[in-house]
Short mmCIF file of C-alpha atoms and ligand atoms in Angstrom, two decimals:
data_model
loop_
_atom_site.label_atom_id
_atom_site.label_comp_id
_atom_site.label_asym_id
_atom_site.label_seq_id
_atom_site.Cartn_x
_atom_site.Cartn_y
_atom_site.Cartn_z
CA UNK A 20 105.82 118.58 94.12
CA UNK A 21 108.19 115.82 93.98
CA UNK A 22 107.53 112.92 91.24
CA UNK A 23 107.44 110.22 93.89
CA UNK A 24 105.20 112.47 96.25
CA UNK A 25 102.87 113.26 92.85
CA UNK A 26 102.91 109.06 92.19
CA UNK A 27 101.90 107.93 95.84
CA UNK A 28 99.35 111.10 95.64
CA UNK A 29 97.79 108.71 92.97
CA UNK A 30 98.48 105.78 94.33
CA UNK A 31 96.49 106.02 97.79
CA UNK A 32 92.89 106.82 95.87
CA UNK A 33 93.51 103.65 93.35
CA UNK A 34 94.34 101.67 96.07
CA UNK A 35 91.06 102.76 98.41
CA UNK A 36 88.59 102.44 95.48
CA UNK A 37 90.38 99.22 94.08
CA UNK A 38 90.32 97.63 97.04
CA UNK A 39 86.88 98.54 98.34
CA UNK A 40 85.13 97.54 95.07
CA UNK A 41 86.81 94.24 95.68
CA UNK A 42 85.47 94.02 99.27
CA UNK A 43 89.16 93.78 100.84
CA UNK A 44 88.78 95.45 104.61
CA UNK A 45 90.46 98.80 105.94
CA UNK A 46 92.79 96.85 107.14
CA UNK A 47 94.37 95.03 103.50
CA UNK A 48 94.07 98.80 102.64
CA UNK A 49 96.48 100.18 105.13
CA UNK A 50 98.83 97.32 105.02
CA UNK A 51 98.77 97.92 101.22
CA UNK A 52 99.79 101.92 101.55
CA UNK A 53 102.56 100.96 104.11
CA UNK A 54 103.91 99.03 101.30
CA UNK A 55 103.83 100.72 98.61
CA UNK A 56 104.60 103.86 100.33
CA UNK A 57 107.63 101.85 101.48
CA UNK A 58 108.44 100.97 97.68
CA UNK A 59 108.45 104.27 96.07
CA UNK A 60 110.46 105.51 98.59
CA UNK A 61 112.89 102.98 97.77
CA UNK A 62 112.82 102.93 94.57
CA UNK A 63 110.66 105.73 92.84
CA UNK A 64 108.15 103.37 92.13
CA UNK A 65 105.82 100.21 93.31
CA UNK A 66 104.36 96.99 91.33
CA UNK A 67 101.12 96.43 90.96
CA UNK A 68 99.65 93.06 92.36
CA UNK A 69 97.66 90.93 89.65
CA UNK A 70 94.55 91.71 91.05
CA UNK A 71 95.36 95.16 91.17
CA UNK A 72 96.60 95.16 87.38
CA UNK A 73 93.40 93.07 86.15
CA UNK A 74 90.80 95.52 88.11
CA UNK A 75 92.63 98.69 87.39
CA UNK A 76 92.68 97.95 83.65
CA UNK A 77 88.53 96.88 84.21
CA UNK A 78 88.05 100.37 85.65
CA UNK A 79 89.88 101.78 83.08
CA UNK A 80 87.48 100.64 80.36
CA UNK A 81 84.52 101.54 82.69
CA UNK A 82 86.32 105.33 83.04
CA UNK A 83 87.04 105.66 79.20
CA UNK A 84 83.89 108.39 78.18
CA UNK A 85 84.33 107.71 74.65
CA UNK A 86 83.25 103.76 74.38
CA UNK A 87 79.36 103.02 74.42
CA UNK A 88 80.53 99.23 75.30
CA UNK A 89 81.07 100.06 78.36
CA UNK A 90 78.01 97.06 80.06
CA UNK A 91 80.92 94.58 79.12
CA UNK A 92 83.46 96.11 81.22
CA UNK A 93 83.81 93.45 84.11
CA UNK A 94 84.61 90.64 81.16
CA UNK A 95 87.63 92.12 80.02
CA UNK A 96 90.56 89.36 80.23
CA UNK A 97 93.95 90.73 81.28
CA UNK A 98 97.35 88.87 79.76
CA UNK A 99 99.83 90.17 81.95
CA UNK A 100 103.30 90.59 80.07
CA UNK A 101 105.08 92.92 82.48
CA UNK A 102 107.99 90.42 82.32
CA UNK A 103 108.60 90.53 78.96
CA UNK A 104 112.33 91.60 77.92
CA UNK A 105 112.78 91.25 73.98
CA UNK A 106 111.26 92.38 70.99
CA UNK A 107 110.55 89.34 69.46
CA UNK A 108 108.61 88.34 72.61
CA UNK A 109 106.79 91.43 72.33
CA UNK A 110 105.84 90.43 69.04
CA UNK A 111 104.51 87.16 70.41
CA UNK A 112 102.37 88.18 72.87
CA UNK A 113 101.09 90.59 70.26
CA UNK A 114 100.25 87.65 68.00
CA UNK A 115 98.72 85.63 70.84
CA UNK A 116 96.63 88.54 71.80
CA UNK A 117 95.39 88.49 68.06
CA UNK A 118 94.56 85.21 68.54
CA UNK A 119 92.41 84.77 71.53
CA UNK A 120 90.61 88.10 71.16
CA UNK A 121 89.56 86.56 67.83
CA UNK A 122 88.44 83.29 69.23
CA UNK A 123 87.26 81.81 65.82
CA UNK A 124 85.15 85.17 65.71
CA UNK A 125 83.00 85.07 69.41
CA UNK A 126 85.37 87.76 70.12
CA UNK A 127 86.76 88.13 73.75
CA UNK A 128 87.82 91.67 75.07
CA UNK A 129 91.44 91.65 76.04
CA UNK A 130 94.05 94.27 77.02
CA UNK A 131 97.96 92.89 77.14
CA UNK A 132 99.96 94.64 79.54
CA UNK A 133 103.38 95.16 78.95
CA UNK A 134 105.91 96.68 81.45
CA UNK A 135 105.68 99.90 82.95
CA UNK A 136 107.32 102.89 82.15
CA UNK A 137 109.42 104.36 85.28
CA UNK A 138 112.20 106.05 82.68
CA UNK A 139 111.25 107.12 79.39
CA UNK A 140 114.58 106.09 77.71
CA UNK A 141 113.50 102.10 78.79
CA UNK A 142 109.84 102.69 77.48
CA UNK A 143 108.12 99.21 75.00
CA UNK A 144 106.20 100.98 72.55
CA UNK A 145 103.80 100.17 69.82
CA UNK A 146 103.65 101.71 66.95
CA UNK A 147 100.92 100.87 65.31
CA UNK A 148 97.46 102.74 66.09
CA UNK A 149 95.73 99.40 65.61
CA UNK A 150 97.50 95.86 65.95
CA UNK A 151 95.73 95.50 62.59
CA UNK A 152 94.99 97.69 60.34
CA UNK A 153 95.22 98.60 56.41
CA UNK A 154 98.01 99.77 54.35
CA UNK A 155 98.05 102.69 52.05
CA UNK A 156 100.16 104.10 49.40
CA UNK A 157 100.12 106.47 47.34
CA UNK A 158 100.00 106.04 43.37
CA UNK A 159 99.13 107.08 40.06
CA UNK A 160 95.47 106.87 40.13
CA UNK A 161 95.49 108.21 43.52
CA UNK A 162 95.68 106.59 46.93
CA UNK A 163 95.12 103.05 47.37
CA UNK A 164 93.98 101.36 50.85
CA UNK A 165 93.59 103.24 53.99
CA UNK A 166 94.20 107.04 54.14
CA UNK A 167 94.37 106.84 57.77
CA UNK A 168 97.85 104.47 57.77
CA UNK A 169 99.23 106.39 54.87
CA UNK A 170 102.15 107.98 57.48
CA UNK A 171 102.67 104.70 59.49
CA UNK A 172 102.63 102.76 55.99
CA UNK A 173 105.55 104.79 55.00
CA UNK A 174 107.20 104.52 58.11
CA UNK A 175 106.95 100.89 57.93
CA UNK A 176 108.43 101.02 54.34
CA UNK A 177 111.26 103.02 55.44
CA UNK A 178 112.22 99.99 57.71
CA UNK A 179 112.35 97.42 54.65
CA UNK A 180 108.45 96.43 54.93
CA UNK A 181 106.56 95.79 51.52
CA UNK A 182 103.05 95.36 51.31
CA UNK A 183 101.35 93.54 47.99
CA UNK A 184 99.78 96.87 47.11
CA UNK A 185 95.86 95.81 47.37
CA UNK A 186 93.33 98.18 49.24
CA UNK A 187 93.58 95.64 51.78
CA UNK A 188 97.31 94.90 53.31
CA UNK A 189 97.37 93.84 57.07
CA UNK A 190 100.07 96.07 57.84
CA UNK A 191 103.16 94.61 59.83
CA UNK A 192 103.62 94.89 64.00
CA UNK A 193 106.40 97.66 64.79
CA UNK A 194 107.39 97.56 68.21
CA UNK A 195 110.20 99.27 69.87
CA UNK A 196 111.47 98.81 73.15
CA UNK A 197 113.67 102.01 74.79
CA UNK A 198 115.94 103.37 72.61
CA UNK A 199 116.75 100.66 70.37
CA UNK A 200 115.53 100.88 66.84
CA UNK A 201 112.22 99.74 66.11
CA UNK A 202 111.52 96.35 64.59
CA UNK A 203 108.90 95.27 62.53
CA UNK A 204 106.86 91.88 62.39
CA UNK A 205 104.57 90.27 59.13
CA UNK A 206 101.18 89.26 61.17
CA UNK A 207 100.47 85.41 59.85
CA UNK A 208 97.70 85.98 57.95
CA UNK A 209 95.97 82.46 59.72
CA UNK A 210 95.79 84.83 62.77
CA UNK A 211 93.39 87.76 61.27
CA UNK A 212 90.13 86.68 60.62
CA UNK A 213 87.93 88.93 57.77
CA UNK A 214 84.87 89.80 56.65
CA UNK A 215 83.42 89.80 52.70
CA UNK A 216 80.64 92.18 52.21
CA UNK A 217 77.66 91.23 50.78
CA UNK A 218 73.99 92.62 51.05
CA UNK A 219 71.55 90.55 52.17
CA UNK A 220 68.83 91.87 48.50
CA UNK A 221 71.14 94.14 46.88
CA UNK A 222 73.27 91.60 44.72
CA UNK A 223 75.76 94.43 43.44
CA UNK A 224 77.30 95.24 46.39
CA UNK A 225 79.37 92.20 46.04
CA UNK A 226 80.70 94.18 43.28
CA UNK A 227 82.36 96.67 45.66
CA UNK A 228 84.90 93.81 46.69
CA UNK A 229 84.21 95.25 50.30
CA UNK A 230 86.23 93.13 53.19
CA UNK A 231 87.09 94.47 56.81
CA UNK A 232 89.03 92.84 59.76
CA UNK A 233 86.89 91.14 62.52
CA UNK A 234 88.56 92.90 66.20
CA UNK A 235 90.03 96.17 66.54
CA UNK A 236 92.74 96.37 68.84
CA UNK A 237 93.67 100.01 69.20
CA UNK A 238 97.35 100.03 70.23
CA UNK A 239 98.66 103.80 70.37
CA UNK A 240 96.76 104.47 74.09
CA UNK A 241 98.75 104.47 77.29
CA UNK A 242 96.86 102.67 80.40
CA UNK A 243 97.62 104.72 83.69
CA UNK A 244 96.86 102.80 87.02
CA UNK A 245 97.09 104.12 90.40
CA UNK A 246 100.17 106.96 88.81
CA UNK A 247 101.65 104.58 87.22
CA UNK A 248 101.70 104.24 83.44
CA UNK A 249 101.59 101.80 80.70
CA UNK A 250 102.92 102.73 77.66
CA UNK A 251 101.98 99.50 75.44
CA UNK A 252 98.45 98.04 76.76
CA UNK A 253 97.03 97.10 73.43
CA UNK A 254 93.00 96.63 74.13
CA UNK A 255 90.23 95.38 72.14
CA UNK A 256 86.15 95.00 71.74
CA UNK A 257 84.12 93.54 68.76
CA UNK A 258 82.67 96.52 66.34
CA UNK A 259 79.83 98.64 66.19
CA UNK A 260 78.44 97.98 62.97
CA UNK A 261 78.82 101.98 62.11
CA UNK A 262 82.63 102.10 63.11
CA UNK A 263 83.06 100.57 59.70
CA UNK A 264 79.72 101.30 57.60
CA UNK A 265 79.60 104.66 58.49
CA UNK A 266 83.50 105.78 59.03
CA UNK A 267 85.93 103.12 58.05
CA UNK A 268 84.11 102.77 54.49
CA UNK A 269 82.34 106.11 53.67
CA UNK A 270 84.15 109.38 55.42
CA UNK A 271 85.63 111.31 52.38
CA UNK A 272 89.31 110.40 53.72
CA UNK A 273 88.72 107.00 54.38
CA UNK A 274 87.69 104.71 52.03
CA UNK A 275 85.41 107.38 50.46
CA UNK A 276 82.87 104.12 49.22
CA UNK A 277 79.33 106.06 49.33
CA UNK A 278 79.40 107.49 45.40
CA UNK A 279 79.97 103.59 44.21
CA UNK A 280 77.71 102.42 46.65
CA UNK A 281 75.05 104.97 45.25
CA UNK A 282 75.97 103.88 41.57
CA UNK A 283 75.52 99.80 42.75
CA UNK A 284 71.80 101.35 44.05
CA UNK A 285 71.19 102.93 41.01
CA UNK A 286 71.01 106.34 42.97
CA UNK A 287 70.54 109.84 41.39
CA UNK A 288 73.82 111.52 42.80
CA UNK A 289 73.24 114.82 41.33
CA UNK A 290 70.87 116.64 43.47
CA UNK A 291 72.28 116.31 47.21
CA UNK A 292 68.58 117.01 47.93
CA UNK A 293 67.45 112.62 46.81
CA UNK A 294 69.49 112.06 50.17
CA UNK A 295 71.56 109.38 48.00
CA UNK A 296 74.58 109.44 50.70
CA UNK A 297 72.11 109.08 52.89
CA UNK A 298 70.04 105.73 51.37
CA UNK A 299 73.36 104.27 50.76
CA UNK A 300 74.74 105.07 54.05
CA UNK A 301 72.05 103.19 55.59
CA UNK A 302 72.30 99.72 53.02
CA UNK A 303 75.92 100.12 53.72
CA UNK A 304 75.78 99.55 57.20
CA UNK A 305 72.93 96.86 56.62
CA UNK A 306 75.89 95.00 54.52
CA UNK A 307 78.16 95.31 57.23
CA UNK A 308 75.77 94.22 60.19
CA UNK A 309 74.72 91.04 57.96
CA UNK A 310 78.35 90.02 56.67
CA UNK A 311 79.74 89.93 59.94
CA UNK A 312 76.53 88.29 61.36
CA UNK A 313 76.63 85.30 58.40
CA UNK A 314 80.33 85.32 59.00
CA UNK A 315 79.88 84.23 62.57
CA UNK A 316 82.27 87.17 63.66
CA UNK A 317 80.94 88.93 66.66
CA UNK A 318 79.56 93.06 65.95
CA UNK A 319 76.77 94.93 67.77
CA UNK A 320 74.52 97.52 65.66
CA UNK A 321 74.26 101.09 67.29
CA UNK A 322 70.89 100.30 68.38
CA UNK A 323 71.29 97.92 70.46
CA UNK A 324 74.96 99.22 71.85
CA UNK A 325 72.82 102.23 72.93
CA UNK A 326 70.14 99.69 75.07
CA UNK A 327 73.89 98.77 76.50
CA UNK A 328 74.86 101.27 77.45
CA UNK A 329 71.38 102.67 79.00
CA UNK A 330 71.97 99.22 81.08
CA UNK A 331 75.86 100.04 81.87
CA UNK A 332 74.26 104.01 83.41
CA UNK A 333 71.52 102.62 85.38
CA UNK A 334 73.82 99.56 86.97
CA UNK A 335 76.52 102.21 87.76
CA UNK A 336 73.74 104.87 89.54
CA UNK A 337 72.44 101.42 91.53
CA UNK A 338 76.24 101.53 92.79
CA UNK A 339 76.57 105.64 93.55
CA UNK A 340 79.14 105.67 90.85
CA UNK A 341 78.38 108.67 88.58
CA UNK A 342 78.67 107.91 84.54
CA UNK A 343 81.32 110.29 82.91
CA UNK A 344 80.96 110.49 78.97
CA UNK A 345 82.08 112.11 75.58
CA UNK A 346 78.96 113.17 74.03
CA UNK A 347 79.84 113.73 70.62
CA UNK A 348 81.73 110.28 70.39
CA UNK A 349 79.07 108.29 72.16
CA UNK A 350 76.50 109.32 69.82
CA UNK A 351 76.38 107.03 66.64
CA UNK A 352 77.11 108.55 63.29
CA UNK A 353 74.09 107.25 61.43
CA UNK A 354 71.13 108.08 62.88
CA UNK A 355 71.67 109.35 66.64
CA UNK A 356 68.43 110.73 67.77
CA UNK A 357 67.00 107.65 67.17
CA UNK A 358 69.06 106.83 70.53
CA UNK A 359 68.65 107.57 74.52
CA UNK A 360 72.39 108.70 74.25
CA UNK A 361 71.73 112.17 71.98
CA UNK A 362 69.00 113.41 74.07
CA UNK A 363 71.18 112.89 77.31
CA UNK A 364 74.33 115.29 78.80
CA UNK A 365 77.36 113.54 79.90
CA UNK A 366 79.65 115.20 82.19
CA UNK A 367 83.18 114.59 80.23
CA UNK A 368 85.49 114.76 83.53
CA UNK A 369 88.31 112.00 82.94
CA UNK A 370 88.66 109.34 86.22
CA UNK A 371 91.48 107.15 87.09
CA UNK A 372 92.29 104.75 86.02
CA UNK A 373 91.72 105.22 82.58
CA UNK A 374 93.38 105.20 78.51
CA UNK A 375 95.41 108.37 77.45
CA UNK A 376 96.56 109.56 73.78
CA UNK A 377 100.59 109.70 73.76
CA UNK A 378 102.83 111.47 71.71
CA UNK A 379 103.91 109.84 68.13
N1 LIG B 263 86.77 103.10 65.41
C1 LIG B 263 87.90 102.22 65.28
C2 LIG B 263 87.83 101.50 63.93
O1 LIG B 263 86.90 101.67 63.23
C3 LIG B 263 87.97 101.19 66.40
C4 LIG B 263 87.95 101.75 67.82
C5 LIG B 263 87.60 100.74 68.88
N2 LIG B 263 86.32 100.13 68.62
C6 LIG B 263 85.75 99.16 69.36
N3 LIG B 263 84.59 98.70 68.98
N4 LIG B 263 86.32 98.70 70.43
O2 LIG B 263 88.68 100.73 63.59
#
């Protein structure tokens, strides 16, 4: 099939849903498909309308199977930077997005949509897996900061970037647009908000030095709408308290923080069998929940995400719409049976529109 016959084969069942969930008549919907059958013929592709932009990216979020904060999905604000030409304005809507997702810390979901891909060669990119994120480098006593940006740390350094060398560098923006090198940009460090972590009885853990940034903003995902993709649509929620207490801080090839946390505790970590990883998983993830909660930065504990999302399934069976999911990443790491979610099956088929991996 022909790519412009595979794009409007995409097109017409965006445009039908879109439109009837935004109670436009038959008629809008016809005139619509004239159009844009009219445009790709023309040119190979169409533009999305606003509307259709801001309520394709919506469904998107409500289609992505692996996100448990899926109740929120009708609130998600769209900054539409389609028109965008240079990398230092790419940078600057980056920076804005930062800033209004952050909102002081009541945290606002946001997705910025930069233009459309119709050639790869002309493609904006993002580099970076999250706008921020920790650096990591590799020294004597081992490696310090963030295994998981170890490779884009390097690649950043390759391009001139130096970071101050602390477990805790905001890593630079590196954005690229078509084939023109990639540039990279220092994120003011007014603009990302952070979190100490303390315990709310356990004194000691102040003694960890733990600190996390308040919004992830996962970068790396292309947004596809009605065949037509979006290579840089940088999105973001507010945490789950166990995206960072029970990943982020304790997986073996993150931070790897559960045999100091277990020494602050005073916990016997001989004998696997005392369930120390365990004891200090949990007060690990009661430091995080409370730090971000006295910080007045928004977070949600798994708990009450899972009440969420029970709310999210029942509205969407009320509408006829069936509830896709990904099991085994909706279930919380720390203690998942004590949720709906593990005793449930989700059918994992992927609906448009929706997020994508892309290649490095
Ligand atoms: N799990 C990722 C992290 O720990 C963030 C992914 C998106 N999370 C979210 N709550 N929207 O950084």
């Amino acid at each position: 099939m022909k790519v412009q016959d595979q794009l409007l084969e995409k097109a017409v069942p965006f445009i039908k849903e879109c439109y009837t969930e935004l109670g436009k008549s038959a008629a809008e919907i016809e005139i619509r498909l004239v159009e844009i059958t009219r445009a790709i013929q023309h040119k190979g592709y169409y533009e999305h309308t606003l509307e259709e932009l801001e309520h394709g990216a919506k469904m998107a979020w409500r289609n992505s199977n692996r996100c448990i904060g899926r109740l929120f999905w009708e609130t998600l604000t769209i900054k539409d930077a389609r028109h965008l030409v240079t990398e230092e304005q790419m940078a600057e809507a980056l920076l804005s997005h930062i800033e209004i997702a952050t909102n002081g810390g009541k945290i606002r979901p946001v997705t910025t949509i930069f233009p459309p891909v119709h050639d790869q060669s002309e493609a904006f990119k993002i580099w970076n897996e999250q706008l921020i994120r920790y650096a990591c480098y590799e020294t004597e006593e081992g490696l310090v900061g963030d295994p998981a940006s170890l490779s884009f740390t390097k690649q950043c350094q390759s391009l001139g970037w130096q970071g101050a060398g602390t477990p805790y560098d905001v890593l630079p923006l590196l954005v690229q647009i078509g084939e023109r090198a990639p540039r990279w940009f220092e994120i003011p460090s007014s603009l990302v908000l952070e979190v100490n972590i303390s315990h709310p009885e356990i004194e000691a853990f102040e003694q960890l030095k733990l600190q996390w940034y308040a919004v992830p903003i996962v970068s790396n995902m292309r947004l596809e709408i009605g065949g037509i993709t979006y290579p840089a649509a940088p999105f973001n929620g507010w945490y789950m308290g166990t995206e960072i207490g029970a990943r982020n801080f304790a997986d073996a090839t993150r931070y790897n923080m559960l045999p100091r946390v277990a020494s602050v505790m005073g916990l016997d970590t001989r004998r696997d069998a005392s369930l120390w990883k365990d004891r200090a998983l949990v007060e690990l993830n009661v430091a995080v929940l409370y730090s971000y909660q006295k910080q007045g930065v928004a977070i949600v504990d798994h708990h009450t995400a899972a009440r969420q999302f029970q709310r999210f399934e029942e509205n969407e069976q009320k509408i006829g719409r069936d509830v896709t999911g990904d099991w085994s990443w909706l279930i919380p790491p720390l203690s998942p049976a004590t949720t709906h979610v593990f005793h449930q099956h989700y059918d994992n088929e992927m609906k448009l529109p929706n997020f994508f991996y892309q290649n490095e």
